[in-house]
Coordinates of C-alpha atoms in Angstrom, one line a residue:
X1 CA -28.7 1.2 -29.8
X2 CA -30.1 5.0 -29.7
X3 CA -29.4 5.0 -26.2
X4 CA -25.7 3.3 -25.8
X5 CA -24.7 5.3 -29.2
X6 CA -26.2 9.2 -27.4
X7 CA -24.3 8.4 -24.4
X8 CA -21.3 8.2 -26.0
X9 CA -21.4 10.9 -28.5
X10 CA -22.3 13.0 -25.3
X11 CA -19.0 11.5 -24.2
X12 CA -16.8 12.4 -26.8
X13 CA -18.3 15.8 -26.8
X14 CA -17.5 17.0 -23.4
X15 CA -13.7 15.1 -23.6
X16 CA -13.3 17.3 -27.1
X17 CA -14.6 20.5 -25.2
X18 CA -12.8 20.3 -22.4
X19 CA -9.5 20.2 -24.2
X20 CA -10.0 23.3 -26.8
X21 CA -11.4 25.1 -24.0
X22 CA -7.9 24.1 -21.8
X23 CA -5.8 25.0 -24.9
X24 CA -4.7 28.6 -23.5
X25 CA -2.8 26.7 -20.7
X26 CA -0.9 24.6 -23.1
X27 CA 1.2 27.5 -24.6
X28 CA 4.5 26.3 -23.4
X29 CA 6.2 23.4 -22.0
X30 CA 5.6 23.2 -18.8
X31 CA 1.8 24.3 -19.1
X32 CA 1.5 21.3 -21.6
X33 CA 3.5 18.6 -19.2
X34 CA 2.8 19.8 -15.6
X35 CA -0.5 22.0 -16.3
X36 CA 2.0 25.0 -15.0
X37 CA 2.7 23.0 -11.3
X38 CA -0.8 24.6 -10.2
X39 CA -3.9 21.8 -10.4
X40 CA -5.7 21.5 -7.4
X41 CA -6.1 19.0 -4.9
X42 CA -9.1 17.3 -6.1
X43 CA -8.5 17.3 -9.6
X44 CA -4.7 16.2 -8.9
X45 CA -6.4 13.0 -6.9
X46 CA -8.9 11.9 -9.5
X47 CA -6.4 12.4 -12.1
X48 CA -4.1 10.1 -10.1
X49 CA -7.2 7.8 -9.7
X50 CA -8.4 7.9 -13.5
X51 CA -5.0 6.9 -14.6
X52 CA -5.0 4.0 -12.2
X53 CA -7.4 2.1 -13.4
X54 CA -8.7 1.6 -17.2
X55 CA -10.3 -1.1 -19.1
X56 CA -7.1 -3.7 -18.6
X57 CA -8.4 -3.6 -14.8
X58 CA -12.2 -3.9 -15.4
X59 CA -12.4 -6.0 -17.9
X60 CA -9.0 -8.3 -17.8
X61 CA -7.8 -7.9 -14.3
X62 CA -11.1 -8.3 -13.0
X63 CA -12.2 -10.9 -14.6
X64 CA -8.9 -13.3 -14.7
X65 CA -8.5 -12.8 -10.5
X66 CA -12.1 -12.5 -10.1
X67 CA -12.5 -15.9 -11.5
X68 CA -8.7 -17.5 -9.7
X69 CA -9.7 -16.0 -6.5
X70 CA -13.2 -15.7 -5.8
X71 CA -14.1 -12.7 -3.3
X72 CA -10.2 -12.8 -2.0
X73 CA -9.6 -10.8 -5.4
X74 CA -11.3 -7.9 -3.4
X75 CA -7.9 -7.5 -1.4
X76 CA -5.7 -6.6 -4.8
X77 CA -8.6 -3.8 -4.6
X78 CA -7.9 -3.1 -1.2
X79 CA -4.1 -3.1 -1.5
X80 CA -4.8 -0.3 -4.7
X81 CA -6.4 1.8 -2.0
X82 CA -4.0 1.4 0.9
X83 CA -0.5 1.1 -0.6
X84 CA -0.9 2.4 -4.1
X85 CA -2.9 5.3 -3.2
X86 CA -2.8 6.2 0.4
X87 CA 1.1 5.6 1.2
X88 CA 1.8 6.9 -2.0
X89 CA 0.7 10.2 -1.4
X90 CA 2.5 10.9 2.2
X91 CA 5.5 8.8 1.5
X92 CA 6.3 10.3 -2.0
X93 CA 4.0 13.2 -2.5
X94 CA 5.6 16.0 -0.5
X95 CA 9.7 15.2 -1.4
X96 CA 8.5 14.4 -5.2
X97 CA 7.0 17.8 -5.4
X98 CA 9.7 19.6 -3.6
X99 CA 12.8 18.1 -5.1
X100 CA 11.5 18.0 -8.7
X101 CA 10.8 21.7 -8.1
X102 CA 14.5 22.0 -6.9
X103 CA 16.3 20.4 -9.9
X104 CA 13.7 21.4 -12.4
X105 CA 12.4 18.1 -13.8
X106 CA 9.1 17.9 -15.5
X107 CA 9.5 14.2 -16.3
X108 CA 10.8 11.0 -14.2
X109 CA 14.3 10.4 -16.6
X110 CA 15.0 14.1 -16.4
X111 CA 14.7 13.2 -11.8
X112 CA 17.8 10.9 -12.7
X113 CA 19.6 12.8 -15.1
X114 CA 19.5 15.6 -12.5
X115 CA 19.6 13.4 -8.8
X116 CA 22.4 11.0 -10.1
X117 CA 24.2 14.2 -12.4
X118 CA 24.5 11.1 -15.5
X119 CA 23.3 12.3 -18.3
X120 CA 23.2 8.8 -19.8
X121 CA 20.7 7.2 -16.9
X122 CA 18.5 10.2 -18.3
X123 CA 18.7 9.0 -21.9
X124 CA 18.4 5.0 -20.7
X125 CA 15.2 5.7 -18.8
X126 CA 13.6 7.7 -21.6
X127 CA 13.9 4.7 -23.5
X128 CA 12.3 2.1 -21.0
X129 CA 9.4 4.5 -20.3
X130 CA 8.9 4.9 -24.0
X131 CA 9.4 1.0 -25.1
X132 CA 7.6 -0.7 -22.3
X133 CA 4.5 1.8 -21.9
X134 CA 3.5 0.5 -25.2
X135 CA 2.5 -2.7 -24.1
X136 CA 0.5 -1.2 -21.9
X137 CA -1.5 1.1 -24.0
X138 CA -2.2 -1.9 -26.4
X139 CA -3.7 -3.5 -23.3
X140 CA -6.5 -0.8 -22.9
X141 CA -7.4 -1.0 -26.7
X142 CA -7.7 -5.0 -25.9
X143 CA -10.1 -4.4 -23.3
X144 CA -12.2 -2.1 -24.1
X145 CA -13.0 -3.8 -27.8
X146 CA -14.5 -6.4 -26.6
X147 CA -17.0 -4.2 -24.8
X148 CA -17.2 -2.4 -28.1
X149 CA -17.9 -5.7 -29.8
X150 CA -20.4 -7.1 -27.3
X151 CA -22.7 -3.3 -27.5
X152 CA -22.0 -2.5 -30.9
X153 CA -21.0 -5.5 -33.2
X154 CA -18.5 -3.1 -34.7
X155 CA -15.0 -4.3 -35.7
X156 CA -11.9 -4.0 -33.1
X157 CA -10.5 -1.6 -35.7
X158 CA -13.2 1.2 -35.5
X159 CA -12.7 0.8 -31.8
X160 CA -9.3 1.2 -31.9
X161 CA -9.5 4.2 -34.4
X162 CA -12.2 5.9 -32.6
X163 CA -10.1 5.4 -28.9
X164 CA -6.8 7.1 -30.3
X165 CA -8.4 10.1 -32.3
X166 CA -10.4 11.3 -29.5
X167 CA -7.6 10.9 -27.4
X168 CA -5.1 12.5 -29.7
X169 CA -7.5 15.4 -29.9
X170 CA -7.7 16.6 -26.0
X171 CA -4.2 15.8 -25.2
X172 CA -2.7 17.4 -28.1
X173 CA -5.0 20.4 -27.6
X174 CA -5.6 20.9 -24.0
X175 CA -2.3 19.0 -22.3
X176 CA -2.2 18.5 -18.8
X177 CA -4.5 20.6 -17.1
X178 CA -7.7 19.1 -20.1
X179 CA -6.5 15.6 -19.0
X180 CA -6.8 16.3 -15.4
X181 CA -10.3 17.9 -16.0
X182 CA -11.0 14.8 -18.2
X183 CA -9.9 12.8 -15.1
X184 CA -12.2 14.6 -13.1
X185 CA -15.2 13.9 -15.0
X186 CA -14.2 10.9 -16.3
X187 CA -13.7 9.6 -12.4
X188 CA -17.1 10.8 -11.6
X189 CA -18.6 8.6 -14.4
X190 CA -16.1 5.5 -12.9
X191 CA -17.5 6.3 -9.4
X192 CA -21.4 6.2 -10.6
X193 CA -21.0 3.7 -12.9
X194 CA -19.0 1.1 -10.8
X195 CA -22.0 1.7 -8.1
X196 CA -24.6 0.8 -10.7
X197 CA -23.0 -2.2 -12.5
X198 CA -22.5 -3.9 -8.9
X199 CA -26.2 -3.3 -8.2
X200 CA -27.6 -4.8 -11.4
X201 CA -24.9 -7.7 -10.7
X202 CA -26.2 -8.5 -7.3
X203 CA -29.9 -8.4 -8.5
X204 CA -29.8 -10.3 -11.3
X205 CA -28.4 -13.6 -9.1
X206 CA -30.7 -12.7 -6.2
X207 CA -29.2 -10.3 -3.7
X208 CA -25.7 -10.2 -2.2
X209 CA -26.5 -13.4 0.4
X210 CA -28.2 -15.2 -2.5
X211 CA -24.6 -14.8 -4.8
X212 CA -22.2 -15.3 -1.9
X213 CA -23.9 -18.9 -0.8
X214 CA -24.0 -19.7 -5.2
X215 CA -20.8 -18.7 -5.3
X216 CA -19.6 -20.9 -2.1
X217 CA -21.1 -23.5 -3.9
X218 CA -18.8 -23.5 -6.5
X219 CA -16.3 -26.1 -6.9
X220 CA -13.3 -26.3 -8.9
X221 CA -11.1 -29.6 -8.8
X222 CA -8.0 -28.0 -10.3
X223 CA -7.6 -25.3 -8.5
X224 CA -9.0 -26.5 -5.1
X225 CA -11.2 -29.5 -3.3
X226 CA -11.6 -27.4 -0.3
X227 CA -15.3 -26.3 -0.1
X228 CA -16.4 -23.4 -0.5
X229 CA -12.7 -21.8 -1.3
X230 CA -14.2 -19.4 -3.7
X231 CA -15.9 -17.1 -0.7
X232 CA -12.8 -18.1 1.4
X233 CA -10.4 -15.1 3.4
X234 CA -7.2 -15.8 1.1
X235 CA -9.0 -17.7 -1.8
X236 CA -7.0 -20.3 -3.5
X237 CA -3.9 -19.5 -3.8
X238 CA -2.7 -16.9 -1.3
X239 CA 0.9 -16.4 -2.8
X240 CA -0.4 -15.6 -6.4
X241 CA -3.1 -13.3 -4.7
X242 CA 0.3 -11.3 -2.8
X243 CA 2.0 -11.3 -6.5
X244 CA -0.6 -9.5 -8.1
X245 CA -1.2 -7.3 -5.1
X246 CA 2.7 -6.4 -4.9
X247 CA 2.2 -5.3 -8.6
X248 CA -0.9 -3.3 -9.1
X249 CA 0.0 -1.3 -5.6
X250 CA 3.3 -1.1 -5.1
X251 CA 3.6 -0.7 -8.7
X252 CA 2.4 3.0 -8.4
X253 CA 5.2 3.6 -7.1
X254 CA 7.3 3.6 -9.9
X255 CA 5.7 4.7 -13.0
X256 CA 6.5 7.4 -14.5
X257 CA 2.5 8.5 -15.9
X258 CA 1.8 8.2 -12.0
X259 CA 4.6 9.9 -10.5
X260 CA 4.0 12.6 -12.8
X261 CA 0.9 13.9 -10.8
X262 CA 2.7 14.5 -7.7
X263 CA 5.0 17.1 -9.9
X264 CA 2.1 19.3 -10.3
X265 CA 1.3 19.9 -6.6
X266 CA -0.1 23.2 -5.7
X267 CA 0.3 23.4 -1.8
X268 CA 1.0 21.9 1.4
X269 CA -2.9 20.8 1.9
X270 CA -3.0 19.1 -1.5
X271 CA -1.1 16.2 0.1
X272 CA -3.8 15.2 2.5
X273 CA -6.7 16.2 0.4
X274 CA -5.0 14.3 -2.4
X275 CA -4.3 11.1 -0.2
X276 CA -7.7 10.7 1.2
X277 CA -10.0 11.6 -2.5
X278 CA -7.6 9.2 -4.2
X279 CA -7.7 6.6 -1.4
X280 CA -11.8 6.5 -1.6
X281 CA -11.6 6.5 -5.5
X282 CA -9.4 3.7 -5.5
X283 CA -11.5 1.8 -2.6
X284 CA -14.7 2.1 -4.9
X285 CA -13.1 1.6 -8.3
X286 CA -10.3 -1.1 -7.6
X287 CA -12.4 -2.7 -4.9
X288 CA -15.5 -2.5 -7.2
X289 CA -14.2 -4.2 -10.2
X290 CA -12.5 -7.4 -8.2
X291 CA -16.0 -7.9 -6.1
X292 CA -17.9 -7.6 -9.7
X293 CA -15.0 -10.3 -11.3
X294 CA -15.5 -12.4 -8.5
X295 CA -18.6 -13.7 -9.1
X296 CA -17.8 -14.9 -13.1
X297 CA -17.8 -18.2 -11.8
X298 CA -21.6 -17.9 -11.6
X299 CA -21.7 -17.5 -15.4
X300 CA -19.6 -20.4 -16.0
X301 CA -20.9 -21.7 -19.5
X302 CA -23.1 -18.9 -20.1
X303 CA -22.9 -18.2 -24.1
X304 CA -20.0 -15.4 -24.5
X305 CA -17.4 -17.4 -22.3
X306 CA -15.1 -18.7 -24.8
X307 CA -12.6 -21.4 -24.1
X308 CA -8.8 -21.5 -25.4
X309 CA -7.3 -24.6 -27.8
X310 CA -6.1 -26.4 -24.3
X311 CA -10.2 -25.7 -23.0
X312 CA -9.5 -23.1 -20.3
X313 CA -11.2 -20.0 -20.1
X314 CA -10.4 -17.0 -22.0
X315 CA -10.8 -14.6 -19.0
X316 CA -11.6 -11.3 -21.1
X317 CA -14.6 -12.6 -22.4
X318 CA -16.0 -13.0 -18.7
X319 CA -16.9 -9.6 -18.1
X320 CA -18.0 -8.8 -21.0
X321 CA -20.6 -11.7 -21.1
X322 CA -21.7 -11.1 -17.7
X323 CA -22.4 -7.2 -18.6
X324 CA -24.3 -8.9 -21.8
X325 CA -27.3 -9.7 -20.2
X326 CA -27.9 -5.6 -18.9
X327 CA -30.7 -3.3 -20.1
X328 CA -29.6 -1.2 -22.8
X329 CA -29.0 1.8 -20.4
X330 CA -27.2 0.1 -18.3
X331 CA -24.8 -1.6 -21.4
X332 CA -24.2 2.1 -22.0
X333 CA -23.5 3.6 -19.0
X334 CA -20.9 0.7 -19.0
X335 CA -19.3 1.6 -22.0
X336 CA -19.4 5.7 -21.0
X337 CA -17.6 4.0 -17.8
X338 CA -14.8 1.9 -19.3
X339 CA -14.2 4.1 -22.4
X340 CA -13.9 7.3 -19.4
X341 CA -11.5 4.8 -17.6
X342 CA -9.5 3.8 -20.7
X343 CA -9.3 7.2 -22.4
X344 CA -7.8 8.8 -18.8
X345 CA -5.2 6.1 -18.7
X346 CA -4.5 6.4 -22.2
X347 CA -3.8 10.3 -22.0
X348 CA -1.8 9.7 -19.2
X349 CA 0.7 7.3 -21.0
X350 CA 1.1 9.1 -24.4
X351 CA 1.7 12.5 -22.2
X352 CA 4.3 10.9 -20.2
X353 CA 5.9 8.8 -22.6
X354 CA 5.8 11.8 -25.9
X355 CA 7.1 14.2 -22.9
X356 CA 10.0 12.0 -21.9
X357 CA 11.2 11.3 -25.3
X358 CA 11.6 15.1 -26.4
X359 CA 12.8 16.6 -22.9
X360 CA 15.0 13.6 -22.1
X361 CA 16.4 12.0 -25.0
X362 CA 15.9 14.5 -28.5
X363 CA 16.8 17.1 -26.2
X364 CA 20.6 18.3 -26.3
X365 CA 21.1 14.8 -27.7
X366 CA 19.8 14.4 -31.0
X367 CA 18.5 17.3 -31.5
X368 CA 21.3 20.1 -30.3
X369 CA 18.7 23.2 -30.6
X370 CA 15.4 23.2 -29.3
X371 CA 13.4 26.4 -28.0
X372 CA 10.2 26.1 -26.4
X373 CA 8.1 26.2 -29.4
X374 CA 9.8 23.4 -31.0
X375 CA 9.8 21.2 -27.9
X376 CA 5.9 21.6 -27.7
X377 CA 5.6 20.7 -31.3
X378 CA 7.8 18.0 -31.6
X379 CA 5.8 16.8 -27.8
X380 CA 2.6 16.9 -29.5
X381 CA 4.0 14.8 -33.1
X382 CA 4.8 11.9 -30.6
X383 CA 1.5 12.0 -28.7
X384 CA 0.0 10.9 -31.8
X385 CA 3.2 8.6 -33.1
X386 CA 2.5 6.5 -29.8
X387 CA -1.0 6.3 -30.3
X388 CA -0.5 4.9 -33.9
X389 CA 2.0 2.8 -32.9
X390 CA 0.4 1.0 -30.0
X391 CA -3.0 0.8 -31.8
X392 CA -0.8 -1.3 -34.5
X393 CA 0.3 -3.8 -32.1
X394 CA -3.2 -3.9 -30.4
X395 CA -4.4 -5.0 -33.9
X396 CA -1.9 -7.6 -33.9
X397 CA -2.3 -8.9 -30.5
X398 CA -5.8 -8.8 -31.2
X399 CA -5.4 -10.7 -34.3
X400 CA -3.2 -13.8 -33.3
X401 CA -4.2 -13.9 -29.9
X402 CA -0.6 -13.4 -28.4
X403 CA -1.9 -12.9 -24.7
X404 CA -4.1 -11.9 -21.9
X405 CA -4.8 -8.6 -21.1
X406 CA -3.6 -9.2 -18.0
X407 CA -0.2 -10.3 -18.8
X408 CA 0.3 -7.0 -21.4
X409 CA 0.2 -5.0 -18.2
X410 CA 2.0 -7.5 -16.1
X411 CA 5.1 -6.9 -19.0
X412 CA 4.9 -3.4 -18.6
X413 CA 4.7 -3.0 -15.1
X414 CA 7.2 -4.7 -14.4
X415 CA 9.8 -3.5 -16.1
X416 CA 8.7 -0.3 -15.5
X417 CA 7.7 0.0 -12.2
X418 CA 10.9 -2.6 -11.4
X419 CA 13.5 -0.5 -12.9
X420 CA 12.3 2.9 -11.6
X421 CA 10.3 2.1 -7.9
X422 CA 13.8 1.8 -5.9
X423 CA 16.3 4.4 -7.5
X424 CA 13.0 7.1 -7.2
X425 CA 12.4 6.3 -3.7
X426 CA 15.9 6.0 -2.4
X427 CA 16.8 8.9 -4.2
X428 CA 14.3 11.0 -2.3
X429 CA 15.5 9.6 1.0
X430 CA 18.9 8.4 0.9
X431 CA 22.4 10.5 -0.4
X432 CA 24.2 7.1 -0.5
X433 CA 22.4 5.9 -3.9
X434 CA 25.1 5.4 -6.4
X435 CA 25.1 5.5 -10.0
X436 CA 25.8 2.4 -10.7
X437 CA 23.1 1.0 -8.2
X438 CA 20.5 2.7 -10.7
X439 CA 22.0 0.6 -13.6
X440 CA 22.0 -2.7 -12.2
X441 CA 18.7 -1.9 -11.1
X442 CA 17.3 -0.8 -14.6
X443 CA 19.4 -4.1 -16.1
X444 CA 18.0 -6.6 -14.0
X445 CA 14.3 -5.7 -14.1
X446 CA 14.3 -5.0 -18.0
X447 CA 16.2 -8.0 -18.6
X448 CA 13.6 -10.2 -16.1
X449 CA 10.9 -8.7 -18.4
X450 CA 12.3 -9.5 -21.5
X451 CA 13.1 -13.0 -20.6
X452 CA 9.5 -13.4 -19.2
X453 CA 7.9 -12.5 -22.9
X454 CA 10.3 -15.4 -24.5
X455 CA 11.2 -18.0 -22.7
X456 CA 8.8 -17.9 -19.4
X457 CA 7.0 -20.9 -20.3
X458 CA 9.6 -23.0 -21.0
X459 CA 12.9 -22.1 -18.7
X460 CA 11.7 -20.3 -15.9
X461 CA 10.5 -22.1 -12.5
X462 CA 6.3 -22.5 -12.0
X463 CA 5.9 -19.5 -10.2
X464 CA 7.7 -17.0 -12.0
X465 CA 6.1 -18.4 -15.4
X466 CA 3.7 -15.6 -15.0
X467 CA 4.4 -12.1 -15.9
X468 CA 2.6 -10.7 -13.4
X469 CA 4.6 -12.6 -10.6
X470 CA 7.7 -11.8 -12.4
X471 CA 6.8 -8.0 -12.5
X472 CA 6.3 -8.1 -8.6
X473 CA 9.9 -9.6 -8.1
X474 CA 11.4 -6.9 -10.2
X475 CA 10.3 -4.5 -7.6
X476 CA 10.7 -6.3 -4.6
X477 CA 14.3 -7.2 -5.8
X478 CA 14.9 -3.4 -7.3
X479 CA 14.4 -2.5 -3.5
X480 CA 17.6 -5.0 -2.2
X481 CA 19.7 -4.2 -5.2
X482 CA 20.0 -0.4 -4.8
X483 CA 21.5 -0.5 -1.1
X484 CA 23.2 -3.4 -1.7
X485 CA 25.2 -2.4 -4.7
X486 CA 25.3 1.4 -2.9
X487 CA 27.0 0.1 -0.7
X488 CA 29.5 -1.9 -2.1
X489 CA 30.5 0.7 -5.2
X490 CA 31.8 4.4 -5.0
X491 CA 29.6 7.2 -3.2
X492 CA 28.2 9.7 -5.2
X493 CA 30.2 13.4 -5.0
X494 CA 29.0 14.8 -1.4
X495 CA 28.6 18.5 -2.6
X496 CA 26.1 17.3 -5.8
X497 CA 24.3 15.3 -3.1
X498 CA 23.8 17.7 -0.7
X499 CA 23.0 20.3 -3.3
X500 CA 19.8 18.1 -3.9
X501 CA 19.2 17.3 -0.9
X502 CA 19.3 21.3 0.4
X503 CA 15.8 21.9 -1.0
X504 CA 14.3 19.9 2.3
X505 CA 16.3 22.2 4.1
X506 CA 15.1 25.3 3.4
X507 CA 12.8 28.0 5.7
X508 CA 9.3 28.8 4.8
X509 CA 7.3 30.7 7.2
X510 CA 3.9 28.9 7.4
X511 CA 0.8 30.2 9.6
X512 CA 0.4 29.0 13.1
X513 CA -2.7 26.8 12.1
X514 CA -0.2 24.9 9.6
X515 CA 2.8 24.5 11.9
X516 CA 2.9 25.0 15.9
X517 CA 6.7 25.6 15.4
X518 CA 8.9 24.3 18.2
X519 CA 6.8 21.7 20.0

């Protein structure tokens, strides 16, 4: 206990520093939101990377796809590398920076207030981002209790209370440029710890050959009676695999807390820097956690895997039990790891969901008046509003059980990530985007979502019972309704267009190294 309980003081005391000693950087808005538009390359990647992944994907992704897929779950991990990290950063990076520069948005609503010139789609995505990023955020306090629970025996509660103050301190205190040094850290202890938790993993059932031929012996009526299908290429079920592939990658894409690190590029160089850090991060995190899930089946009725009223497994208990068994150091090191992954997702989502909220919808709306000063205090109020608010409903889903990690982020996702992927990337690339394209787009995923939560189970066909899957054809779908609609309604006024549009046209002089000019 000495050792699990140093570890994470240590912890908290570097998060805490970090953000007092970032505190001069915060002095105005955009110091506070966009760490002044001047973070590095490496810090910019890991702090993309850190919010990526958190304790919903280590301890409830993992474990619920690690167990339905076997070793095939390594692909969702490859798929966070490829698409939501690597094609992220060349196909949005450059024209997010540049044109968010041009019309002066600091947060994703504030890009569609000023692309679309509608004040109103401005207001109505302030108030997606702020609704359904609280699911999400309940979802890390889910996961990383039960980690809590299994180290500490302490109640979810003082998890909960410990998780939000901490957070509440460095964000409020530091703002962006103390979260993206948090990240940075943070993502260091992700990388090692990953790394170490495979290791003991392997060992403990005999060496990587020794666990792939137990775990080939697995069987599974079920789901499968083909032998073996646990250490197959697809797994079991290849088009659930592509569902929750479409929405942890492609979901990137499309949230806001995500998006937001691409505002704060420095330079040119950042982009590739950025692509290829990010791209390793996520190939040792993502990829790491889905090959650690995959083998739960080997702990199949080990004491700590708890079964639902219908007799299926509760899938957030399987990491946790299989980490049970560690040495105390390593128990620790796991909880530095997932509390560093939870706390850098968590700072991300109250930053960009406070910040939206006062720039995009108090802002000239509700409140008529706001200077600076007042938009950084009334930022900072919210920061710890969210946090209170989405540690309530984690107590609650905690209590009664309402659903699986898993599906909390699926919920969120989807309605985030379905409503925003499409109008953001079309806007970038495309003057025909219309106005009322954005709308139906925000409709039809929100509404999906929504009708998931209440009446999935019981009205909506097998495969889209799941939020997860449901989340993956709001975005697919967000990406046919925008032309589609475009097309058939009014175009947008050609001079407003082009006047967003002119910041990819302007000259920079670059040196010869950067640019060979007219070949």
């Amino acid at each position: 206990m000495f050792i699990k309980v140093t570890l994470l003081v240590l912890f908290f005391a570097v998060t805490i520093f970090v953000g007092f000693y970032f505190r001069k950087r915060a002095t105005d808005v955009s110091g506070f939101v966009l760490g002044g538009r001047s973070v590095g390359p490496w810090l910019t990647a890991f702090a993309y990377g850190a919010s990526y992944f958190s304790a919903v994907v280590f301890v409830g992704y993992a474990g619920q796809f690690g167990w339905k897929f076997g070793t095939a779950a390594v692909w969702i991990g490859l798929g966070n590398a490829f698409i939501g990290s690597l094609m992220a950063w060349f196909i949005l990076g450059r024209r997010t920076r540049v044109m968010t520069n041009h019309l002066h948005s600091a947060t994703m609503p504030e890009f569609f207030g000023s692309r679309y010139g509608s004040a109103p789609l401005k207001i109505g995505a302030s108030l997606i981002v702020f609704v359904f990023l609280i699911p999400y955020t309940a979802s890390l306090y889910n996961g990383l209790s039960r980690l809590f629970s299994m180290a500490f025996s302490i109640p979810f509660e003082y998890c909960i209370l410990a998780m939000g103050i901490l957070t509440a301190v460095f964000v409020v205190a530091g703002g962006y440029f103390a979260t993206a040094v948090n990240d940075f850290i943070q993502g260091m202890v992700m990388l090692g710890g990953i790394v170490a938790v495979i290791a003991v993993v392997l060992q403990d059932n005999g060496g990587f050959r020794a666990a792939i031929s137990s775990l080939a012996q697995v069987q599974d009526p079920a789901v499968s009676t083909v032998p073996g299908v646990f250490t197959s290429f697809f797994g079991p079920d290849l088009v659930a695999l592509l569902g929750v592939i479409i929405l942890t990658s492609l979901g990137t894409w499309g949230l806001p807390q995500m998006v937001a690190r691409f505002y704060a590029i420095k330079s040119e160089k950042m982009i590739t820097t950025g692509a290829i850090v990010s791209t390793i991060f996520a190939l040792v995190v993502a990829g790491g956690c889905y090959f650690l899930g995959s083998f739960g089946r080997l702990y199949a009725g080990a004491e700590g895997i708890e079964t639902n009223a219908s007799g299926g497994v509760v899938f957030d208990s399987i990491i946790p039990t299989i980490l049970s068994g560690f040495p105390d150091i390593m128990i620790g090191i796991v909880i530095v790891l997932v509390f560093a992954a939870s706390i850098s997702t968590l700072s991300s989502l109250v930053m960009a969901s406070a910040s939206t909220l006062t720039l995009d919808f108090l802002k000239g709306h509700v409140i008529k008046k706001m200077n600076d000063k007042k938009q950084l205090l009334i930022i900072r109020a919210l920061i710890v509003v969210f946090i209170a608010i989405s540690s309530v409903i984690a107590i609650v889903q905690y209590s009664d059980g309402i659903t699986f990690i898993a599906q909390l982020m699926g919920i969120s996702w989807g309605a985030l990530a379905g409503s925003f992927l499409a109008p953001f990337l079309y806007g970038l690339y495309w003057k025909r985007v219309s106005r009322v394209s954005v709308w139906c787009c925000f409709a039809f995923s929100t509404s999906l979502m929504v009708l998931n939560i209440f009446f999935g189970k019981t009205h909506f066909p097998t495969l889209l019972q799941s939020p997860i899957n449901c989340g993956a054809l709001a975005m697919l779908a967000g990406l046919v309704i925008v032309p589609v609609v475009s097309w058939l309604t009014k175009a947008p006024d050609k001079d407003a267009v082009d006047a967003c549009f002119s910041c990819y046209e302007e000259t920079v002089n670059v040196k010869v190294s950067e640019d060979l000019g007219g070949s």
